[in-house]
Tab-separated table of N, CA, C and O in Angstrom:
chain	number	residue	atom	x	y	z
Z	1	MET	N	-12.358	-63.912	39.421
Z	1	MET	CA	-12.470	-62.678	40.036
Z	1	MET	C	-13.141	-61.588	38.745
Z	1	MET	O	-12.624	-61.062	38.219
Z	2	SER	N	-14.380	-61.090	39.426
Z	2	SER	CA	-14.945	-59.364	39.031
Z	2	SER	C	-14.237	-58.594	38.661
Z	2	SER	O	-13.750	-58.100	40.655
Z	3	GLU	N	-14.472	-57.695	38.713
Z	3	GLU	CA	-13.280	-56.152	37.973
Z	3	GLU	C	-14.795	-55.545	38.564
Z	3	GLU	O	-15.399	-55.341	37.748
Z	4	MET	N	-14.037	-54.674	39.823
Z	4	MET	CA	-15.089	-53.299	39.846
Z	4	MET	C	-14.487	-51.978	39.399
Z	4	MET	O	-13.924	-52.059	38.350
Z	5	ILE	N	-15.507	-51.246	38.491
Z	5	ILE	CA	-16.018	-50.372	37.735
Z	5	ILE	C	-16.000	-49.192	38.693
Z	5	ILE	O	-16.509	-48.838	39.203
Z	6	GLN	N	-15.114	-48.487	38.868
Z	6	GLN	CA	-15.112	-47.108	39.372
Z	6	GLN	C	-15.238	-45.359	38.394
Z	6	GLN	O	-14.944	-45.559	37.678
Z	7	VAL	N	-16.724	-45.265	39.189
Z	7	VAL	CA	-17.011	-44.299	38.389
Z	7	VAL	C	-16.719	-42.712	39.693
Z	7	VAL	O	-16.222	-43.589	40.275
Z	8	GLU	N	-15.485	-42.127	38.427
Z	8	GLU	CA	-14.440	-40.520	38.921
Z	8	GLU	C	-15.993	-39.480	39.869
Z	8	GLU	O	-15.276	-39.471	40.354
Z	9	LYS	N	-16.618	-39.524	40.018
Z	9	LYS	CA	-17.450	-38.885	40.786
Z	9	LYS	C	-19.176	-38.829	40.771
Z	9	LYS	O	-19.625	-39.444	39.699
Z	10	ALA	N	-20.256	-38.808	41.149
Z	10	ALA	CA	-22.013	-39.708	40.911
Z	10	ALA	C	-21.741	-37.650	40.365
Z	10	ALA	O	-21.139	-36.477	40.899
Z	11	VAL	N	-23.334	-38.266	39.378
Z	11	VAL	CA	-23.808	-36.644	39.335
Z	11	VAL	C	-24.936	-37.155	39.811
Z	11	VAL	O	-25.929	-38.275	39.492
Z	12	VAL	N	-25.084	-35.714	40.151
Z	12	VAL	CA	-27.444	-36.263	40.284
Z	12	VAL	C	-28.389	-35.760	39.241
Z	12	VAL	O	-28.059	-34.459	39.195
Z	13	LYS	N	-29.035	-36.552	38.937
Z	13	LYS	CA	-29.904	-35.592	38.411
Z	13	LYS	C	-30.938	-35.618	38.387
Z	13	LYS	O	-31.338	-36.371	39.684
Z	14	PRO	N	-31.680	-34.822	38.120
Z	14	PRO	CA	-33.303	-34.444	38.700
Z	14	PRO	C	-34.635	-35.002	38.464
Z	14	PRO	O	-34.238	-36.117	36.731
Z	15	MET	N	-35.368	-35.570	39.007
Z	15	MET	CA	-36.472	-36.990	39.187
Z	15	MET	C	-37.101	-36.278	38.287
Z	15	MET	O	-38.208	-36.594	37.825
Z	16	THR	N	-37.431	-34.867	37.647
Z	16	THR	CA	-38.783	-34.708	37.477
Z	16	THR	C	-38.193	-33.117	35.917
Z	16	THR	O	-37.365	-32.761	36.660
Z	17	ALA	N	-39.483	-32.530	34.855
Z	17	ALA	CA	-38.496	-32.414	34.770
Z	17	ALA	C	-40.589	-31.834	35.096
Z	17	ALA	O	-41.440	-31.501	34.151
Z	18	GLU	N	-40.369	-30.014	35.004
Z	18	GLU	CA	-41.687	-29.043	34.487
Z	18	GLU	C	-41.714	-28.196	33.451
Z	18	GLU	O	-40.211	-27.678	32.783
Z	19	ILE	N	-42.785	-28.182	32.394
Z	19	ILE	CA	-42.786	-28.148	31.428
Z	19	ILE	C	-44.254	-26.982	31.090
Z	19	ILE	O	-45.049	-27.838	31.647
Z	20	LEU	N	-43.639	-25.761	30.548
Z	20	LEU	CA	-44.375	-24.639	30.377
Z	20	LEU	C	-45.590	-24.870	29.046
Z	20	LEU	O	-43.980	-24.902	28.423
Z	21	LEU	N	-46.538	-24.805	29.735
Z	21	LEU	CA	-47.184	-24.694	28.308
Z	21	LEU	C	-46.393	-23.503	27.142
Z	21	LEU	O	-47.672	-22.964	28.039
Z	22	ASP	N	-47.201	-23.289	25.790
Z	22	ASP	CA	-47.696	-22.214	25.634
Z	22	ASP	C	-48.408	-22.282	24.776
Z	22	ASP	O	-49.490	-20.731	25.379
Z	23	TYR	N	-48.915	-23.481	24.665
Z	23	TYR	CA	-50.470	-22.925	24.820
Z	23	TYR	C	-51.660	-23.599	26.349
Z	23	TYR	O	-51.273	-25.382	25.649
Z	24	PRO	N	-51.580	-23.253	26.394
Z	24	PRO	CA	-52.558	-24.022	28.024
Z	24	PRO	C	-54.051	-24.683	27.147
Z	24	PRO	O	-54.439	-23.956	25.875
Z	25	VAL	N	-54.280	-25.833	27.769
Z	25	VAL	CA	-55.504	-27.282	26.980
Z	25	VAL	C	-56.418	-26.907	28.181
Z	25	VAL	O	-56.349	-26.956	29.749
Z	26	GLU	N	-57.755	-27.199	27.580
Z	26	GLU	CA	-59.363	-27.375	28.682
Z	26	GLU	C	-59.075	-28.749	29.055
Z	26	GLU	O	-59.513	-29.011	27.638
Z	27	ILE	N	-58.527	-29.824	30.167
Z	27	ILE	CA	-59.617	-30.506	30.119
Z	27	ILE	C	-60.893	-30.999	31.350
Z	27	ILE	O	-60.078	-30.018	31.795
Z	28	ASP	N	-62.133	-31.577	30.543
Z	28	ASP	CA	-62.904	-31.100	31.172
Z	28	ASP	C	-63.609	-30.217	32.208
Z	28	ASP	O	-63.100	-30.356	34.122
Z	29	GLY	N	-62.698	-29.275	31.745
Z	29	GLY	CA	-63.792	-27.269	32.996
Z	29	GLY	C	-61.827	-27.001	33.605
Z	29	GLY	O	-62.624	-26.285	33.994
Z	30	VAL	N	-60.714	-28.273	33.657
Z	30	VAL	CA	-59.368	-27.046	34.525
Z	30	VAL	C	-58.934	-26.917	33.455
Z	30	VAL	O	-58.607	-28.167	31.757
Z	31	SER	N	-57.735	-25.715	33.332
Z	31	SER	CA	-57.657	-25.571	32.631
Z	31	SER	C	-56.122	-25.690	32.960
Z	31	SER	O	-55.541	-26.379	34.231
Z	32	VAL	N	-55.686	-26.636	32.252
Z	32	VAL	CA	-54.178	-27.471	32.053
Z	32	VAL	C	-52.679	-26.120	32.046
Z	32	VAL	O	-52.856	-26.369	30.437
Z	33	GLY	N	-52.004	-25.843	32.906
Z	33	GLY	CA	-50.916	-24.455	31.752
Z	33	GLY	C	-49.538	-25.012	31.979
Z	33	GLY	O	-48.185	-24.552	32.001
Z	34	HIS	N	-49.126	-26.271	33.065
Z	34	HIS	CA	-48.037	-26.925	33.364
Z	34	HIS	C	-48.562	-28.193	33.523
Z	34	HIS	O	-49.257	-28.979	33.319
Z	35	LEU	N	-46.573	-28.419	32.638
Z	35	LEU	CA	-46.737	-31.049	33.316
Z	35	LEU	C	-45.459	-30.341	33.713
Z	35	LEU	O	-44.857	-30.062	33.944
Z	36	THR	N	-45.810	-32.063	34.962
Z	36	THR	CA	-44.743	-31.922	35.766
Z	36	THR	C	-44.547	-33.616	34.986
Z	36	THR	O	-45.144	-34.676	34.525
Z	37	MET	N	-43.017	-34.167	34.603
Z	37	MET	CA	-42.535	-35.130	34.040
Z	37	MET	C	-41.919	-36.143	35.127
Z	37	MET	O	-41.238	-34.898	34.963
Z	38	ARG	N	-42.123	-36.701	34.893
Z	38	ARG	CA	-41.321	-37.634	35.972
Z	38	ARG	C	-40.135	-38.126	35.119
Z	38	ARG	O	-40.384	-39.158	33.772
Z	39	ARG	N	-39.033	-39.440	36.240
Z	39	ARG	CA	-37.826	-39.977	35.431
Z	39	ARG	C	-38.842	-41.543	34.544
Z	39	ARG	O	-39.485	-41.711	35.573
Z	40	PRO	N	-38.649	-41.526	33.631
Z	40	PRO	CA	-39.272	-42.888	32.712
Z	40	PRO	C	-38.192	-43.652	33.794
Z	40	PRO	O	-37.297	-43.899	34.079
Z	41	LYS	N	-38.805	-44.915	33.948
Z	41	LYS	CA	-38.416	-46.439	34.234
Z	41	LYS	C	-39.253	-47.098	33.195
Z	41	LYS	O	-39.830	-47.704	31.903
Z	42	VAL	N	-38.291	-48.214	33.519
Z	42	VAL	CA	-38.301	-49.625	31.876
Z	42	VAL	C	-39.996	-49.884	32.523
Z	42	VAL	O	-40.767	-49.723	30.820
Z	43	ARG	N	-40.244	-50.401	33.000
Z	43	ARG	CA	-41.940	-50.362	33.308
Z	43	ARG	C	-42.788	-48.687	32.697
Z	43	ARG	O	-44.383	-49.677	31.926
Z	44	ASP	N	-42.428	-48.409	32.559
Z	44	ASP	CA	-43.346	-46.882	31.790
Z	44	ASP	C	-43.325	-47.621	29.898
Z	44	ASP	O	-44.045	-47.344	29.413
Z	45	LYS	N	-42.155	-47.632	29.617
Z	45	LYS	CA	-41.601	-48.284	28.865
Z	45	LYS	C	-42.793	-49.874	28.084
Z	45	LYS	O	-43.605	-49.618	27.202
Z	46	LYS	N	-42.724	-50.454	29.063
Z	46	LYS	CA	-43.533	-51.650	28.419
Z	46	LYS	C	-45.355	-52.084	28.655
Z	46	LYS	O	-45.392	-52.570	28.180
Z	47	VAL	N	-45.621	-50.929	29.756
Z	47	VAL	CA	-47.245	-50.236	29.876
Z	47	VAL	C	-46.876	-50.204	28.536
Z	47	VAL	O	-48.780	-50.450	27.787
Z	48	SER	N	-47.118	-49.491	28.113
Z	48	SER	CA	-47.037	-48.105	26.795
Z	48	SER	C	-46.517	-49.529	25.776
Z	48	SER	O	-47.998	-49.635	24.964
Z	49	ASP	N	-45.701	-49.307	25.036
Z	49	ASP	CA	-46.155	-51.136	24.012
Z	49	ASP	C	-46.692	-52.348	24.327
Z	49	ASP	O	-47.608	-52.451	23.746
Z	50	ALA	N	-47.317	-51.656	25.498
Z	50	ALA	CA	-48.553	-53.185	25.610
Z	50	ALA	C	-49.901	-52.486	25.417
Z	50	ALA	O	-50.726	-53.910	25.558
Z	51	GLN	N	-50.058	-51.633	25.246
Z	51	GLN	CA	-51.162	-50.967	24.788
Z	51	GLN	C	-51.593	-51.210	23.375
Z	51	GLN	O	-52.343	-50.795	22.560
Z	52	GLY	N	-50.858	-51.570	22.588
Z	52	GLY	CA	-50.859	-51.040	20.762
Z	52	GLY	C	-50.795	-50.774	20.649
Z	52	GLY	O	-50.573	-49.117	21.091
Z	53	GLY	N	-51.380	-50.196	19.078
Z	53	GLY	CA	-51.847	-49.774	19.230
Z	53	GLY	C	-50.506	-48.925	17.967
Z	53	GLY	O	-49.387	-49.556	17.778
Z	54	THR	N	-50.621	-47.659	17.088
Z	54	THR	CA	-49.577	-47.347	16.154
Z	54	THR	C	-48.691	-46.286	17.895
Z	54	THR	O	-48.935	-46.144	18.758
Z	55	GLU	N	-47.282	-46.674	16.582
Z	55	GLU	CA	-47.027	-45.600	17.799
Z	55	GLU	C	-46.624	-44.487	17.830
Z	55	GLU	O	-46.765	-43.877	19.443
Z	56	ALA	N	-47.944	-43.938	16.976
Z	56	ALA	CA	-47.807	-42.260	17.931
Z	56	ALA	C	-48.749	-41.720	19.816
Z	56	ALA	O	-48.507	-41.811	19.818
Z	57	GLU	N	-49.500	-42.777	18.707
Z	57	GLU	CA	-50.926	-43.653	20.584
Z	57	GLU	C	-49.771	-44.068	21.635
Z	57	GLU	O	-49.901	-44.118	22.481
Z	58	ARG	N	-48.926	-45.045	20.689
Z	58	ARG	CA	-48.253	-45.709	22.219
Z	58	ARG	C	-46.948	-44.620	22.903
Z	58	ARG	O	-47.360	-44.052	24.529
Z	59	GLU	N	-46.185	-43.480	23.063
Z	59	GLU	CA	-45.663	-42.631	23.014
Z	59	GLU	C	-46.738	-41.308	23.569
Z	59	GLU	O	-46.342	-40.536	24.630
Z	60	ALA	N	-47.665	-41.667	22.656
Z	60	ALA	CA	-48.236	-40.099	24.327
Z	60	ALA	C	-49.401	-40.722	25.131
Z	60	ALA	O	-49.016	-40.143	26.668
Z	61	THR	N	-49.441	-42.382	25.205
Z	61	THR	CA	-49.393	-43.107	26.275
Z	61	THR	C	-48.018	-43.250	27.270
Z	61	THR	O	-48.612	-42.446	28.483
Z	62	PHE	N	-47.361	-43.287	27.017
Z	62	PHE	CA	-46.553	-42.896	27.389
Z	62	PHE	C	-46.115	-41.547	28.420
Z	62	PHE	O	-45.892	-42.254	29.230
Z	63	PHE	N	-46.155	-40.053	27.419
Z	63	PHE	CA	-46.283	-39.531	27.668
Z	63	PHE	C	-46.492	-39.608	28.963
Z	63	PHE	O	-47.139	-38.600	30.053
Z	64	ALA	N	-47.698	-39.084	28.493
Z	64	ALA	CA	-49.527	-39.199	29.155
Z	64	ALA	C	-49.173	-40.229	30.777
Z	64	ALA	O	-49.320	-39.280	32.599
Z	65	ASN	N	-48.317	-40.904	30.919
Z	65	ASN	CA	-47.581	-42.134	32.141
Z	65	ASN	C	-46.937	-40.867	33.340
Z	65	ASN	O	-46.788	-41.018	33.624
Z	66	LEU	N	-46.121	-40.586	32.591
Z	66	LEU	CA	-44.440	-39.944	32.806
Z	66	LEU	C	-44.914	-38.685	33.167
Z	66	LEU	O	-44.209	-38.321	34.475
Z	67	CYS	N	-46.428	-38.050	32.808
Z	67	CYS	CA	-46.498	-36.130	33.480
Z	67	CYS	C	-48.298	-37.524	34.690
Z	67	CYS	O	-48.256	-35.710	34.526
Z	68	MET	N	-47.816	-37.981	34.254
Z	68	MET	CA	-49.573	-38.405	34.992
Z	68	MET	C	-50.443	-37.394	35.027
Z	68	MET	O	-51.501	-37.436	36.036
Z	69	VAL	N	-50.888	-37.687	34.089
Z	69	VAL	CA	-51.699	-37.467	33.611
Z	69	VAL	C	-52.901	-38.314	32.674
Z	69	VAL	O	-52.533	-38.861	32.331
Z	70	SER	N	-53.980	-37.454	32.108
Z	70	SER	CA	-55.584	-38.498	31.456
Z	70	SER	C	-54.131	-38.125	30.109
Z	70	SER	O	-53.841	-37.184	29.735
Z	71	PRO	N	-54.756	-39.972	28.817
Z	71	PRO	CA	-54.343	-39.138	27.855
Z	71	PRO	C	-54.989	-38.367	27.144
Z	71	PRO	O	-54.369	-36.850	25.871
Z	72	LYS	N	-56.532	-38.192	27.270
Z	72	LYS	CA	-56.671	-36.584	26.720
Z	72	LYS	C	-56.031	-35.318	26.788
Z	72	LYS	O	-55.865	-34.671	26.173
Z	73	VAL	N	-55.383	-35.148	27.588
Z	73	VAL	CA	-54.521	-34.371	28.074
Z	73	VAL	C	-53.340	-33.790	27.289
Z	73	VAL	O	-53.013	-33.394	26.292
Z	74	ILE	N	-53.072	-34.772	26.761
Z	74	ILE	CA	-51.609	-35.061	26.066
Z	74	ILE	C	-52.001	-34.974	24.365
Z	74	ILE	O	-51.625	-34.730	24.069
Z	75	ASP	N	-53.062	-35.584	24.272
Z	75	ASP	CA	-54.008	-35.761	22.767
Z	75	ASP	C	-54.645	-33.860	22.781
Z	75	ASP	O	-54.111	-34.252	21.188
Z	76	GLU	N	-54.550	-33.123	23.262
Z	76	GLU	CA	-55.305	-31.484	23.270
Z	76	GLU	C	-53.679	-31.628	23.279
Z	76	GLU	O	-54.144	-29.978	22.941
Z	77	LEU	N	-52.418	-31.550	23.140
Z	77	LEU	CA	-51.845	-30.715	23.291
Z	77	LEU	C	-51.287	-29.816	22.028
Z	77	LEU	O	-50.769	-30.342	20.910
Z	78	ASP	N	-50.944	-28.986	21.877
Z	78	ASP	CA	-50.485	-28.184	20.720
Z	78	ASP	C	-49.064	-28.670	20.459
Z	78	ASP	O	-48.245	-29.124	21.043
Z	79	LEU	N	-48.656	-29.251	18.744
Z	79	LEU	CA	-47.685	-29.887	18.891
Z	79	LEU	C	-46.063	-29.827	19.306
Z	79	LEU	O	-44.903	-29.843	19.162
Z	80	VAL	N	-46.303	-27.799	19.272
Z	80	VAL	CA	-45.305	-27.092	19.932
Z	80	VAL	C	-44.729	-27.934	21.561
Z	80	VAL	O	-44.067	-27.802	21.809
Z	81	ASP	N	-45.668	-28.041	22.138
Z	81	ASP	CA	-45.360	-28.193	23.994
Z	81	ASP	C	-45.569	-29.196	23.463
Z	81	ASP	O	-44.693	-30.387	24.107
Z	82	TYR	N	-46.096	-30.168	22.939
Z	82	TYR	CA	-45.988	-32.013	22.333
Z	82	TYR	C	-43.762	-31.874	22.563
Z	82	TYR	O	-43.995	-33.143	23.002
Z	83	ALA	N	-43.860	-31.068	21.420
Z	83	ALA	CA	-42.177	-31.203	21.255
Z	83	ALA	C	-42.030	-31.267	22.235
Z	83	ALA	O	-40.502	-31.545	22.959
Z	84	LYS	N	-41.776	-30.052	23.551
Z	84	LYS	CA	-41.728	-30.497	24.650
Z	84	LYS	C	-41.355	-30.820	25.632
Z	84	LYS	O	-40.659	-31.577	26.166
Z	85	LEU	N	-42.451	-32.039	25.366
Z	85	LEU	CA	-42.487	-33.210	26.345
Z	85	LEU	C	-41.294	-33.745	25.186
Z	85	LEU	O	-40.489	-34.343	26.568
Z	86	GLY	N	-41.742	-34.438	24.423
Z	86	GLY	CA	-40.568	-35.024	23.970
Z	86	GLY	C	-38.374	-34.457	24.166
Z	86	GLY	O	-38.200	-35.324	24.673
Z	87	GLU	N	-38.707	-33.000	24.088
Z	87	GLU	CA	-37.125	-33.264	25.081
Z	87	GLU	C	-37.047	-33.507	26.479
Z	87	GLU	O	-36.177	-33.003	27.032
Z	88	ALA	N	-37.712	-32.594	27.181
Z	88	ALA	CA	-38.444	-33.575	28.460
Z	88	ALA	C	-37.388	-34.676	28.624
Z	88	ALA	O	-36.908	-35.282	29.215
Z	89	PHE	N	-38.475	-35.808	27.675
Z	89	PHE	CA	-37.858	-36.792	28.221
Z	89	PHE	C	-36.742	-37.271	27.368
Z	89	PHE	O	-35.619	-37.940	28.483
Z	90	LEU	N	-35.347	-37.294	26.037
Z	90	LEU	CA	-34.385	-37.015	26.348
Z	90	LEU	C	-33.134	-35.933	27.003
Z	90	LEU	O	-32.566	-36.769	26.769
Z	91	GLY	N	-34.409	-35.346	27.298
Z	91	GLY	CA	-32.588	-34.306	28.779
Z	91	GLY	C	-32.695	-34.996	29.668
Z	91	GLY	O	-31.187	-35.723	30.487
Z	92	PHE	N	-33.843	-36.372	29.690
Z	92	PHE	CA	-33.504	-37.949	31.561
Z	92	PHE	C	-32.236	-38.561	30.906
Z	92	PHE	O	-31.673	-39.159	31.529
Z	93	LEU	N	-31.979	-38.960	29.509
Z	93	LEU	CA	-31.722	-39.382	29.280
Z	93	LEU	C	-29.686	-39.520	28.461
Z	93	LEU	O	-29.704	-40.760	28.301
Z	94	ASN	N	-29.693	-38.118	28.794
Z	94	ASN	CA	-28.463	-37.643	28.729
Z	94	ASN	C	-27.545	-37.249	29.437
Z	94	ASN	O	-28.266	-37.794	31.063
Z	95	ARG	N	-27.041	-38.331	29.365
Z	95	ARG	CA	-25.727	-39.171	30.915
Z	95	ARG	C	-25.118	-38.254	30.770
Z	95	ARG	O	-23.510	-38.523	31.328
Z	96	ASN	N	-24.948	-36.979	30.394
Z	96	ASN	CA	-23.986	-35.449	30.432
Z	96	ASN	C	-24.739	-35.180	31.984
Z	96	ASN	O	-25.023	-34.847	31.462
């Protein structure tokens, strides 16, 4: 007989995170001042891992997929803004 695990209360987590860029980028004549990152799924990780390349290249592809933008946008980000993407991603993984 399987035992059921009861959750004390449901916690609603956001489905997206808005990232305001401190240093907007221009790609193909279009200014990008913010990004919207959606919650990651296992398939996103699998796709970025299948791309090959360095760890940094795979991570940039992963973030591009989550933000639904071209990898060119991620490549042009200032490192301060790139770090914000990492923080947003980790926020999705926070179980609290």
